[in-house]
mmCIF file of C-alpha atoms in Angstrom:
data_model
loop_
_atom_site.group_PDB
_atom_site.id
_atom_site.type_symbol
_atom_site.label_atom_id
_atom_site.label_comp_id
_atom_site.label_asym_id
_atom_site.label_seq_id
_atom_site.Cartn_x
_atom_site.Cartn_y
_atom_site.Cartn_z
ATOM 1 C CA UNK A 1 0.000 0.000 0.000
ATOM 2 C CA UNK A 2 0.917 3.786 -0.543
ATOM 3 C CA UNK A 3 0.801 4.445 3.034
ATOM 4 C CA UNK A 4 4.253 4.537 4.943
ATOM 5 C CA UNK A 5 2.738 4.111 8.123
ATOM 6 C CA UNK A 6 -1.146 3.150 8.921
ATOM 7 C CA UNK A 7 -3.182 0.828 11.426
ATOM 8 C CA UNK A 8 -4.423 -2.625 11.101
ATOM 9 C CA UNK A 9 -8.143 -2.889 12.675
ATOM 10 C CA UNK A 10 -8.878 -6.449 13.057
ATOM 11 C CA UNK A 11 -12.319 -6.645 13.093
ATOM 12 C CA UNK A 12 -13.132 -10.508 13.273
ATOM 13 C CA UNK A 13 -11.067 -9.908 16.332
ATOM 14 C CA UNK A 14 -13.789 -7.551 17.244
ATOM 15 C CA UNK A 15 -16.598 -10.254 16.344
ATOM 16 C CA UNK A 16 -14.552 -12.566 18.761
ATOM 17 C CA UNK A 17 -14.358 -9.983 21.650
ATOM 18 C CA UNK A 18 -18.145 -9.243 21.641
ATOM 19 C CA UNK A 19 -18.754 -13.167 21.486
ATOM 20 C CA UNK A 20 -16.686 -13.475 24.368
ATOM 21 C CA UNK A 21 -18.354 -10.172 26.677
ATOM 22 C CA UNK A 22 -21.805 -12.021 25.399
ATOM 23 C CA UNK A 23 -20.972 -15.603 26.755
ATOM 24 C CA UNK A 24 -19.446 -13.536 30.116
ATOM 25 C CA UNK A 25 -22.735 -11.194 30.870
ATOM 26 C CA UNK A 26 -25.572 -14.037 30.061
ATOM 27 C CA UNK A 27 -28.811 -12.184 29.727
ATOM 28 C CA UNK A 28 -27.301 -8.599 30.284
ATOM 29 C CA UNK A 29 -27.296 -5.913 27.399
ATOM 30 C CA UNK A 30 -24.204 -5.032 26.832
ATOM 31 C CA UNK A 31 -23.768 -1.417 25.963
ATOM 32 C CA UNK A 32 -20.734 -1.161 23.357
ATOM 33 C CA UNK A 33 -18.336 2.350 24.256
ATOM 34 C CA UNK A 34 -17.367 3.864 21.413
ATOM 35 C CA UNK A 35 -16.364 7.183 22.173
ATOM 36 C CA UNK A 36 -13.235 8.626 21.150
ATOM 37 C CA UNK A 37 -13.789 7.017 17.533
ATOM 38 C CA UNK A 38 -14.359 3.962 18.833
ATOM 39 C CA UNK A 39 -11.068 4.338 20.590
ATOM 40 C CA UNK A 40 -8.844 5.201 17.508
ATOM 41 C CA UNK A 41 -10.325 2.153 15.911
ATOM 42 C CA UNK A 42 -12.857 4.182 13.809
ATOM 43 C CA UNK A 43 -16.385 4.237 14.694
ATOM 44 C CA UNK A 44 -18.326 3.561 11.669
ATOM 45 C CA UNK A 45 -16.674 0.809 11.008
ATOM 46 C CA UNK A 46 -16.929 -0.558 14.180
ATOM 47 C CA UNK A 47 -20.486 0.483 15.137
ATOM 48 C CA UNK A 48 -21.417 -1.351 11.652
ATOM 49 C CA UNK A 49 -19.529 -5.078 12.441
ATOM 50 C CA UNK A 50 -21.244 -4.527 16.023
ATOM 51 C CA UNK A 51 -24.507 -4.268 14.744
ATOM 52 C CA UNK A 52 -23.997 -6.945 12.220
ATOM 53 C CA UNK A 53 -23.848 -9.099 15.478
ATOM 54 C CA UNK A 54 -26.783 -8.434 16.666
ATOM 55 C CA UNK A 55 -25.420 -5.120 19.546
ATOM 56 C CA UNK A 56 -28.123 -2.768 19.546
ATOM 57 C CA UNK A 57 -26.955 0.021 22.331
ATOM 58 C CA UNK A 58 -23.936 2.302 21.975
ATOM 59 C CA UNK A 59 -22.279 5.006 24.501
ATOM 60 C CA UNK A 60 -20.362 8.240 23.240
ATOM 61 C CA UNK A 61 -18.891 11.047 25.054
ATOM 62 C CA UNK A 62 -20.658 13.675 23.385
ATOM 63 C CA UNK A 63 -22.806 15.247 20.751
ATOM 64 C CA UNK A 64 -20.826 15.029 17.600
ATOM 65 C CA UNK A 65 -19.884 11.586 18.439
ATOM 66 C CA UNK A 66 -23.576 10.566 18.513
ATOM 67 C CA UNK A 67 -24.630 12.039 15.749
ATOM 68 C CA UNK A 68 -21.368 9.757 14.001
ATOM 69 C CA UNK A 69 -23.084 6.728 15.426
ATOM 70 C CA UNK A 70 -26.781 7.651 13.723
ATOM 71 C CA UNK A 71 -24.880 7.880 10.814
ATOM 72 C CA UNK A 72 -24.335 4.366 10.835
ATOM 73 C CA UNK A 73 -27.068 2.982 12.222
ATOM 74 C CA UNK A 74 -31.020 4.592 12.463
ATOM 75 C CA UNK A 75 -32.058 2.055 14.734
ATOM 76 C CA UNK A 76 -29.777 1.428 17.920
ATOM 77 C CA UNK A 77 -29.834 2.895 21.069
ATOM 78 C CA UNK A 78 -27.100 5.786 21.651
ATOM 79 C CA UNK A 79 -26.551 7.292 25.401
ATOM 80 C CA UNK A 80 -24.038 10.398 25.780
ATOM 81 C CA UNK A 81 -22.248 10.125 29.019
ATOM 82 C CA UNK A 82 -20.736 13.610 28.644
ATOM 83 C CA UNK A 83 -22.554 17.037 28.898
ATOM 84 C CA UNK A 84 -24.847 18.231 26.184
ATOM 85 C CA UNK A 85 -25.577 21.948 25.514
ATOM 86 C CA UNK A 86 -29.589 22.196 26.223
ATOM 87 C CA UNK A 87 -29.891 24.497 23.509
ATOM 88 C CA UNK A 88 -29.312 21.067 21.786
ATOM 89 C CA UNK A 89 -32.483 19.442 22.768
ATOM 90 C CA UNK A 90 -34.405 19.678 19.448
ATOM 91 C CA UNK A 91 -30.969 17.503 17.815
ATOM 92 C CA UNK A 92 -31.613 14.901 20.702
ATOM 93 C CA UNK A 93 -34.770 14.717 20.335
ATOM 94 C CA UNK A 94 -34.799 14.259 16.217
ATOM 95 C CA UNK A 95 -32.143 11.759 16.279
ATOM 96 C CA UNK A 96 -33.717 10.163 19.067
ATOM 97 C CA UNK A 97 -30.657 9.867 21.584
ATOM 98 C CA UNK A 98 -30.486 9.689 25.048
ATOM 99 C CA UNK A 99 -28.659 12.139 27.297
ATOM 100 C CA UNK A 100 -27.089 11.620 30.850
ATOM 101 C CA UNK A 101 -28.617 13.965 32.912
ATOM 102 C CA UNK A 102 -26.374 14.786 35.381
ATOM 103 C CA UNK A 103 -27.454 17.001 37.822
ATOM 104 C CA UNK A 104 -31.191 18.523 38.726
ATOM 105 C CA UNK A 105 -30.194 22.325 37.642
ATOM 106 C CA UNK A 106 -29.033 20.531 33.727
ATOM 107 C CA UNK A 107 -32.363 18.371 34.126
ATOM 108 C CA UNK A 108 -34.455 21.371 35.120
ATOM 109 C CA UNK A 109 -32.545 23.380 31.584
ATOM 110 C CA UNK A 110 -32.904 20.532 29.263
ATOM 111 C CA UNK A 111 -36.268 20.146 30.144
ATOM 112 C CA UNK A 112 -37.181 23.209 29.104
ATOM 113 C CA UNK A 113 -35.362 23.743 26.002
ATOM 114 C CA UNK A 114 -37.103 20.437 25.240
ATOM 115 C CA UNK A 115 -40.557 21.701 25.861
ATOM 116 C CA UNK A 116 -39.938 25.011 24.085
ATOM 117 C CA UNK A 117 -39.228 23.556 20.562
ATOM 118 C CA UNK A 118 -41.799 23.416 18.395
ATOM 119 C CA UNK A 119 -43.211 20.061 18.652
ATOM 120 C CA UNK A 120 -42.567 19.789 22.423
ATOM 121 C CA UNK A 121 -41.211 16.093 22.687
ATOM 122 C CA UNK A 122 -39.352 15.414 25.695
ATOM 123 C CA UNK A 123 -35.838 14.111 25.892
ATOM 124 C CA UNK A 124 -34.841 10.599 26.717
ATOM 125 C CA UNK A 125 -32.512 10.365 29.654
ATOM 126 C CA UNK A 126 -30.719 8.057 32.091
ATOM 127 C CA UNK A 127 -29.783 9.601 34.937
ATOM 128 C CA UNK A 128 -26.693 9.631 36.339
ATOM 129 C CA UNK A 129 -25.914 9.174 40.197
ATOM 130 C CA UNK A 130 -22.627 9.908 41.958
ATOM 131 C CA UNK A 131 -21.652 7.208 44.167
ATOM 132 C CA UNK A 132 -18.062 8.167 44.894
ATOM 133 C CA UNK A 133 -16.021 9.512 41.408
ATOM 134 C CA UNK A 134 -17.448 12.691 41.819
ATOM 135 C CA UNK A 135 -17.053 13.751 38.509
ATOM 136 C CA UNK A 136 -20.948 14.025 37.338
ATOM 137 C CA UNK A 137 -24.197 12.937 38.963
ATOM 138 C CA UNK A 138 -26.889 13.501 41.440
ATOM 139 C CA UNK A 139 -25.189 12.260 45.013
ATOM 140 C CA UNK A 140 -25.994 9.189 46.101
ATOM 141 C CA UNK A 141 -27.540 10.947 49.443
ATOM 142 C CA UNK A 142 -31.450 11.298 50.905
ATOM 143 C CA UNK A 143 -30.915 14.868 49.252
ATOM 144 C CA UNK A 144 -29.954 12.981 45.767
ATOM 145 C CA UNK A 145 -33.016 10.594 46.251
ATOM 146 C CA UNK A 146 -35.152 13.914 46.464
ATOM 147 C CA UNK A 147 -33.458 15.449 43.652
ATOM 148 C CA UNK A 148 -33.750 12.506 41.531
ATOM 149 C CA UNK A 149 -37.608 12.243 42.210
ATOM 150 C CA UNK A 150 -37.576 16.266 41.093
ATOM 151 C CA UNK A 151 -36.016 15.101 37.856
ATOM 152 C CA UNK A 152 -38.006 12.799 37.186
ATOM 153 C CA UNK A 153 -41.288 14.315 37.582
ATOM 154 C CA UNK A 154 -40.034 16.950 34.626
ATOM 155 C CA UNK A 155 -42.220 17.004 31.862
ATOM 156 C CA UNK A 156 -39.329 17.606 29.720
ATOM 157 C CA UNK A 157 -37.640 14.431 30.012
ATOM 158 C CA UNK A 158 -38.279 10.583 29.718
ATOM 159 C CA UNK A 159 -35.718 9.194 31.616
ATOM 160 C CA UNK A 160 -35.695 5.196 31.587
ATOM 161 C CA UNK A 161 -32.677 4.608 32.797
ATOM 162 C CA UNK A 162 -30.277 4.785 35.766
ATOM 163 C CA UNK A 163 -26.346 4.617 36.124
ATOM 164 C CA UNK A 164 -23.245 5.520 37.569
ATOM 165 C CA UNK A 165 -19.253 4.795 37.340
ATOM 166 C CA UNK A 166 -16.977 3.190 39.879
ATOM 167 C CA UNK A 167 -13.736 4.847 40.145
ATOM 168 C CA UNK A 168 -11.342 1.619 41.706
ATOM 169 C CA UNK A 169 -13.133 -1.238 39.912
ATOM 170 C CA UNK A 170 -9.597 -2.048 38.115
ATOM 171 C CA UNK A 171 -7.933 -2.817 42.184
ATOM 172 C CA UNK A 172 -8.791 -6.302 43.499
ATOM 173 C CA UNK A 173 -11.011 -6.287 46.303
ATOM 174 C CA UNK A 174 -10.732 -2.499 46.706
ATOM 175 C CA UNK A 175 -13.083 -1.533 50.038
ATOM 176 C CA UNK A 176 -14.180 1.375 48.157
ATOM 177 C CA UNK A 177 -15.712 -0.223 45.153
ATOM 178 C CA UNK A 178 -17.750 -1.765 47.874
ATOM 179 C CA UNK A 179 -18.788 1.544 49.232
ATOM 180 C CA UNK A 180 -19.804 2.909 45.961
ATOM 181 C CA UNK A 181 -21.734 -0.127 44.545
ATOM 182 C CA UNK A 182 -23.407 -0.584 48.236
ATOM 183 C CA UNK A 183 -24.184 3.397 48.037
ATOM 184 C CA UNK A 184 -25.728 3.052 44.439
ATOM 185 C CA UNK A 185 -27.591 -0.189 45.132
ATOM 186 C CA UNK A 186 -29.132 1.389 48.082
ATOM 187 C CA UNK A 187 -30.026 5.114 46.436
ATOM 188 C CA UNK A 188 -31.703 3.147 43.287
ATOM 189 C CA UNK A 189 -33.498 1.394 45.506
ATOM 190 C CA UNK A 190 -34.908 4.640 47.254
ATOM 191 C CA UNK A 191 -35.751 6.387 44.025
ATOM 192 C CA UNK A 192 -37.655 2.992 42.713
ATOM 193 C CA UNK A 193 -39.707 2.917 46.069
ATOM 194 C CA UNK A 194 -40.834 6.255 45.050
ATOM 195 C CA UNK A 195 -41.430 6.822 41.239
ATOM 196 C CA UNK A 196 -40.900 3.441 39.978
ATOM 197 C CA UNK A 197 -38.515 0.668 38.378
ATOM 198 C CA UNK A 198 -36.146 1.767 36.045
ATOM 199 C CA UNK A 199 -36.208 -0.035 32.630
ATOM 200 C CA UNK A 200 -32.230 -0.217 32.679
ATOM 201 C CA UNK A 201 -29.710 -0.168 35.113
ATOM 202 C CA UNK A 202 -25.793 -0.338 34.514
ATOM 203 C CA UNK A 203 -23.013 0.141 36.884
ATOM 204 C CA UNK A 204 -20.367 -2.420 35.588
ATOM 205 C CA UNK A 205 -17.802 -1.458 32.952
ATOM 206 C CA UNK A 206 -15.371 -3.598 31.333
ATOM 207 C CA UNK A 207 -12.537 -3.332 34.808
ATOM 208 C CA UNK A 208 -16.224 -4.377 36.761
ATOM 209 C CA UNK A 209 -17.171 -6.712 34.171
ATOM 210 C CA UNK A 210 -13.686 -8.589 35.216
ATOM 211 C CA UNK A 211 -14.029 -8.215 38.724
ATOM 212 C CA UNK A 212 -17.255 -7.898 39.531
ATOM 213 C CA UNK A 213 -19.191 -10.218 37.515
ATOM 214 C CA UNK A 214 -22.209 -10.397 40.057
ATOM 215 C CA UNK A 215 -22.821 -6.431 40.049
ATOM 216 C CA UNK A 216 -23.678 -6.475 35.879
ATOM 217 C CA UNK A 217 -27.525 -5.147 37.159
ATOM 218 C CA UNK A 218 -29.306 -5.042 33.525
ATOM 219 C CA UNK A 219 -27.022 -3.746 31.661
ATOM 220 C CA UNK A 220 -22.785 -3.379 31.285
ATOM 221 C CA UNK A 221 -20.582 -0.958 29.586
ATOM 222 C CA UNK A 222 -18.141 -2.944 27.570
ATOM 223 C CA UNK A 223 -15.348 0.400 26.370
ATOM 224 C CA UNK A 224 -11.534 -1.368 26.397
ATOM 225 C CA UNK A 225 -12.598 -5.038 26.652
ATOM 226 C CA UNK A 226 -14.353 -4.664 23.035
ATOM 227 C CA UNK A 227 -10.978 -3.738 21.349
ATOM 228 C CA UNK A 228 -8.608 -5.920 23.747
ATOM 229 C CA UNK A 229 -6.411 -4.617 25.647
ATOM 230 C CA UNK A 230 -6.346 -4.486 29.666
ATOM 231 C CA UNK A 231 -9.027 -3.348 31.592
ATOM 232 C CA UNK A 232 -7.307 -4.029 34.736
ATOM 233 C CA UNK A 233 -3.369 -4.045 34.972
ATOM 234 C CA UNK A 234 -2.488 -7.186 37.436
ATOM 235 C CA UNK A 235 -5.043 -9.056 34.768
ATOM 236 C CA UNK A 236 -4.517 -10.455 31.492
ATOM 237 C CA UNK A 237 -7.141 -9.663 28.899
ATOM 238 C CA UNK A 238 -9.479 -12.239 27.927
ATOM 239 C CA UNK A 239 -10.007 -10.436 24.413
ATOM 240 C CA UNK A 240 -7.789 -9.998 21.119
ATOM 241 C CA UNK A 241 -6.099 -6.607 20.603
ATOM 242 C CA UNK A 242 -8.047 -5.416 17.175
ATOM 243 C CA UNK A 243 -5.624 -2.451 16.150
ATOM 244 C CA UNK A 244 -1.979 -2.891 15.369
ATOM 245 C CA UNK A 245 0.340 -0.181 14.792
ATOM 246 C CA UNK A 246 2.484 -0.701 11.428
ATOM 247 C CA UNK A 247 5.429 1.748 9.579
ATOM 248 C CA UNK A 248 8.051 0.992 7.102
ATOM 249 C CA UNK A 249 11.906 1.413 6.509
ATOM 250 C CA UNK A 250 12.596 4.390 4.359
ATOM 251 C CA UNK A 251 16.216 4.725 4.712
ATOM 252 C CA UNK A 252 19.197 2.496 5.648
ATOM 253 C CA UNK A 253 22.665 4.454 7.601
ATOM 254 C CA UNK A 254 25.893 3.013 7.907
ATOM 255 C CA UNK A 255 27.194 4.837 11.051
ATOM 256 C CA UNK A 256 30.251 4.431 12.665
ATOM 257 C CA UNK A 257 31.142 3.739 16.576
ATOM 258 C CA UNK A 258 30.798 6.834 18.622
ATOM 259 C CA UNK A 259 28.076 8.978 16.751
ATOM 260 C CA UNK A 260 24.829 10.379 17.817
ATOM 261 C CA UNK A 261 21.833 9.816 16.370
ATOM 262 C CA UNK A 262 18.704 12.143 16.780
ATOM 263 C CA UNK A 263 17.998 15.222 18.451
ATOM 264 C CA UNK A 264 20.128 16.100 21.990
ATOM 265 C CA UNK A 265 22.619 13.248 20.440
ATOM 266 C CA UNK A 266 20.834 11.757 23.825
ATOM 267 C CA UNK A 267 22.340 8.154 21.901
ATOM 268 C CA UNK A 268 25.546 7.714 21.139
ATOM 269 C CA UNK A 269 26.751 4.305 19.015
ATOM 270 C CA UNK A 270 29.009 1.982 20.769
ATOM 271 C CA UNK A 271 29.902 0.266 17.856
ATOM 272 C CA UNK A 272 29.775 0.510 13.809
ATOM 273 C CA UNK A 273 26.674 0.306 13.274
ATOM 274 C CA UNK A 274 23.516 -0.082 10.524
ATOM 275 C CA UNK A 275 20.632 2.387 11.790
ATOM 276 C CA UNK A 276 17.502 1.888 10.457
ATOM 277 C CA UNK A 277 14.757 5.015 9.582
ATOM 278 C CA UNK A 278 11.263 4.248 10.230
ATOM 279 C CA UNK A 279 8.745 6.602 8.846
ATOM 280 C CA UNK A 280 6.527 6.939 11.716
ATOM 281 C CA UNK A 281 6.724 9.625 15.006
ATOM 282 C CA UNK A 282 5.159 11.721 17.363
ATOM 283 C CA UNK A 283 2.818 13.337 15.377
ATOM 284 C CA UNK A 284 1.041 9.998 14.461
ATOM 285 C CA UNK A 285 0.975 9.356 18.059
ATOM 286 C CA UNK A 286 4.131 7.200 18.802
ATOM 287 C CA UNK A 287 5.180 9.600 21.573
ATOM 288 C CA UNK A 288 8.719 10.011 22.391
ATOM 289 C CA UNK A 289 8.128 8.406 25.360
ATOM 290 C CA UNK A 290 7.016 4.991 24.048
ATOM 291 C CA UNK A 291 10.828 4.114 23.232
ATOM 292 C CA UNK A 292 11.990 0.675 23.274
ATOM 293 C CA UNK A 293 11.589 -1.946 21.232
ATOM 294 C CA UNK A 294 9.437 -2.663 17.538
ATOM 295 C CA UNK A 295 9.162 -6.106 15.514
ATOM 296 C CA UNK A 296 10.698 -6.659 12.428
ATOM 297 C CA UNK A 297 8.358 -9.655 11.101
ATOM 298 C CA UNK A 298 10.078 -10.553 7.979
ATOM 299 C CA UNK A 299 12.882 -11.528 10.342
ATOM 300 C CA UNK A 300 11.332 -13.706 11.987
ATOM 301 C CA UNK A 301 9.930 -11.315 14.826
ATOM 302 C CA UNK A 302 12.895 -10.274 15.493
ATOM 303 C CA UNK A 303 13.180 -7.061 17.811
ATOM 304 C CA UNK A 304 15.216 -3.969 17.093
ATOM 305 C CA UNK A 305 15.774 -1.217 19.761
ATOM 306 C CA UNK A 306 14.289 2.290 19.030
ATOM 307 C CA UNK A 307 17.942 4.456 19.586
ATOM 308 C CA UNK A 308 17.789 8.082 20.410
ATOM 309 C CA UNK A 309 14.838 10.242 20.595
ATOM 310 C CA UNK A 310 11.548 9.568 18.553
ATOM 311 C CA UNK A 311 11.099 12.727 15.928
ATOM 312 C CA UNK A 312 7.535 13.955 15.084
ATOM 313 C CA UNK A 313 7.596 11.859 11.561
ATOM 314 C CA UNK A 314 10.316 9.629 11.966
ATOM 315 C CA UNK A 315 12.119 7.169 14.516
ATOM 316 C CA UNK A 316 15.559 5.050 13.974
ATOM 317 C CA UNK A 317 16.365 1.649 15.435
ATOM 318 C CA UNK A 318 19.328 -0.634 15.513
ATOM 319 C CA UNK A 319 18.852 -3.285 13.268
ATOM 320 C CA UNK A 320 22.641 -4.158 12.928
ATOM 321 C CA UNK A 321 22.449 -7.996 14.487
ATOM 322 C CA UNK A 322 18.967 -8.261 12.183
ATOM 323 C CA UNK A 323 19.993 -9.164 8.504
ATOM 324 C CA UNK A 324 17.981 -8.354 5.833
ATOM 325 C CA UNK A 325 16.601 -5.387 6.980
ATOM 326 C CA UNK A 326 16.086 -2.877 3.209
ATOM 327 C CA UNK A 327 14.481 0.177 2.887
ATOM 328 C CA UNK A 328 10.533 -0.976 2.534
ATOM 329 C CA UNK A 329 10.705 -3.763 5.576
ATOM 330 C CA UNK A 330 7.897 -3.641 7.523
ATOM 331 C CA UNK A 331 7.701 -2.631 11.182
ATOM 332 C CA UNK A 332 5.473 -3.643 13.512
ATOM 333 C CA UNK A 333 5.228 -1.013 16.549
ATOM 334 C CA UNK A 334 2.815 -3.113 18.558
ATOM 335 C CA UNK A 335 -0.079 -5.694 17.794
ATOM 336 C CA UNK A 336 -2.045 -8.735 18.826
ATOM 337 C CA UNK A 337 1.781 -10.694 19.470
ATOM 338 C CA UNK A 338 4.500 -9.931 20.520
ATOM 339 C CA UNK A 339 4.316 -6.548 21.469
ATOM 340 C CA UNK A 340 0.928 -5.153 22.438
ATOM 341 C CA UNK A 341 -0.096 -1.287 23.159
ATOM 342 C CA UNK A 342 -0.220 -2.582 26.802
ATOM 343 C CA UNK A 343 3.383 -2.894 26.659
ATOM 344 C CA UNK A 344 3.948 0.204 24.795
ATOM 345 C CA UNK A 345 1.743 1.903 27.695
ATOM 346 C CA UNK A 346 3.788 0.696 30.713
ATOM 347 C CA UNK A 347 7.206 2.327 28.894
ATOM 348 C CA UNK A 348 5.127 5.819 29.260
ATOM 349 C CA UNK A 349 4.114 4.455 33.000
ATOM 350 C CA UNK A 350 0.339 5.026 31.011
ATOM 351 C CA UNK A 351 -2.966 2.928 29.937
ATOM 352 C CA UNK A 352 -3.169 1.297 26.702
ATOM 353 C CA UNK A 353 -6.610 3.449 26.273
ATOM 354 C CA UNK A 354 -4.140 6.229 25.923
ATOM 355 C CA UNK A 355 -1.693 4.633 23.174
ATOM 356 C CA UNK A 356 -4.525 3.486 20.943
ATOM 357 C CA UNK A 357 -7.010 6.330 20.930
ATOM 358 C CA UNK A 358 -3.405 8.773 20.680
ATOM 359 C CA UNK A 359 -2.698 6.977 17.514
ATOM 360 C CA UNK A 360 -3.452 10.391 15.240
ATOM 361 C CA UNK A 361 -5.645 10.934 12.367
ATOM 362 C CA UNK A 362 -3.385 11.055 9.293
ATOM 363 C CA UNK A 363 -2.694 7.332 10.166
ATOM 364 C CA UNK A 364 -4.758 5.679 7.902
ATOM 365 C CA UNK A 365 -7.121 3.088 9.338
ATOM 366 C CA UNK A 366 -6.977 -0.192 7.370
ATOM 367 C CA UNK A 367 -9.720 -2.931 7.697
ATOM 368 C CA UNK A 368 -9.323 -6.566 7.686
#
């Protein structure tokens, strides 16, 4: 192909994943995250091989992203986690999408932008308690519980469902996940006694979903599980990485023993050496701290040490003890073997969320 440097997106490994999160959540509906482009994976296609197996209900972060995943399908659920401008309501309301409502004073605005527009159709919601992230929600308190009944006596609004997020679900028997589901459990249980059950009810996402396969209430949230990489970092993942990162040899140097290469001359050879060019950097998010080692396939997997600093468009590795190494060998930066974005993540002391939805948008997206 044309492309230097571009991403494999494996998407029977997909199929696989969401066969496995099926067979692991029984009768729950499993609510497929694909914010953030579906992680750097690319949403449409992704949305469209998850519907193809039968996943009906997608999350997003926010407005535009939504309005991506009606694009590719007219007839799924889609729930925004993130905030949504009221003045929006009329665009929620069209493409039929739900919003978290996260507080009573945004319930109490969207509701009325809602019931100003012309045709007055309220909003679909689930709302969204707090049970110890503190980031968004109505507080799991008797206050929330009050609040909550406000909300949902707005005219504005249809809310159906209830959620929330716990913030430690990725530590092994953490004492505060406990708090927070016990806190939740309790606080739906209030608002129920008072304005009735709630058709859906999710807690659990894919950290939960591994350790906490009893709390998967109706529904789960299935984000970094779907495209296979850890969800908790003690814990192996019981998916198939779906995006590989892939770049090619454009130039070969024959450098002798005790000369820099890149900027800083941070990396000095210790010997005469062949250096290797790889046409991939920074800016297609390979940041300079994800140094260390890449495949060389065609060599039998051999690896080669990224030496000196990564550029924005191009890195160099060692490749003297790896023969037959030509300008146009293919490099594998990480992948379903080998070397995963896991493993590129712990050299940046990060999450492999962060390496794969980093991965920038003039890298071309390839599907299998």
């Amino acid at each position: 192909m044309s492309d230097l440097t571009y991403a494999k997106i494996n998407l029977d490994n997909l199929t696989e994943n969401y066969g496995t999160i099926k067979r692991m959540t029984g009768d729950c509906r499993v609510i497929c995250v694909v914010k953030a482009d579906a992680y750097g994976h690319g949403v449409i296609p992704v949305v469209r091989r998850l519907r193809n197996l039968g996943a009906s209900f997608f999350a997003v972060a926010n407005l535009s992203e939504a309005l991506q995943v009606r694009a590719a399908t007219r007839r799924a659920d889609i729930l925004i986690l993130g905030y949504t401008d009221p003045r929006c309501a009329d665009i929620l309301v069209e493409n039929i999408i739900t919003q978290a409502i996260i507080s009573k004073s945004y319930a109490t605005k969207l509701a009325s932008a809602a019931m100003s527009t012309r045709e007055q159709k309220p909003v679909l919601g689930h709302l969204a308690l707090n049970c110890g992230m503190n980031r968004v929600g109505i507080d799991c308190t008797d206050r929330g519980v009050n609040e909550a009944s406000a909300v949902l006596a707005l005219p504005g609004l249809r809310i159906n469902g209830i959620f929330s997020h716990l913030s430690c679900a990725d530590t092994p028997n953490s004492e505060y996940t406990d708090k927070q589901i016990a806190a939740y459990n309790k606080t739906v249980e209030a608002i129920e006694a008072k304005c009735g059950k709630f058709a859906i009810n999710h807690l659990c996402n894919s950290a939960a979903l591994m350790q906490l396969p009893c709390q998967n209430q109706d529904a789960v949230r299935a984000g970094i599980m779907l495209y296979g990489l850890k969800s908790t970092p003690d814990t192996p993942p019981l998916t198939k990485p779906v995006m590989e990162l892939w770049s090619t040899v454009t130039h070969i140097a024959h450098v002798c023993k005790g000369q820099p290469i890149s900027y800083g001359a941070a990396f000095v050879t210790e010997r005469p050496s062949r250096i290797a060019t790889v046409a991939v950097g920074y800016a297609d998010g390979f940041r300079r701290a994800y140094a260390g080692d890449v495949i060389i396939p065609s060599a039998g997997g051999a690896r080669a040490p990224i030496v000196g600093r990564i550029c924005m468009d191009m890195l160099m590795i060692d490749v003297t003890d790896i023969p037959g190494v030509t300008v146009g060998t293919d490099v594998m930066l990480f992948g379903s073997s080998g070397i995963t974005a896991d493993d590129v993540a712990a050299r940046a002391d990060t999450i492999g969320y962060e390496v794969v939805t980093g991965i920038s948008k003039r890298v071309p997206r390839v599907y299998n």
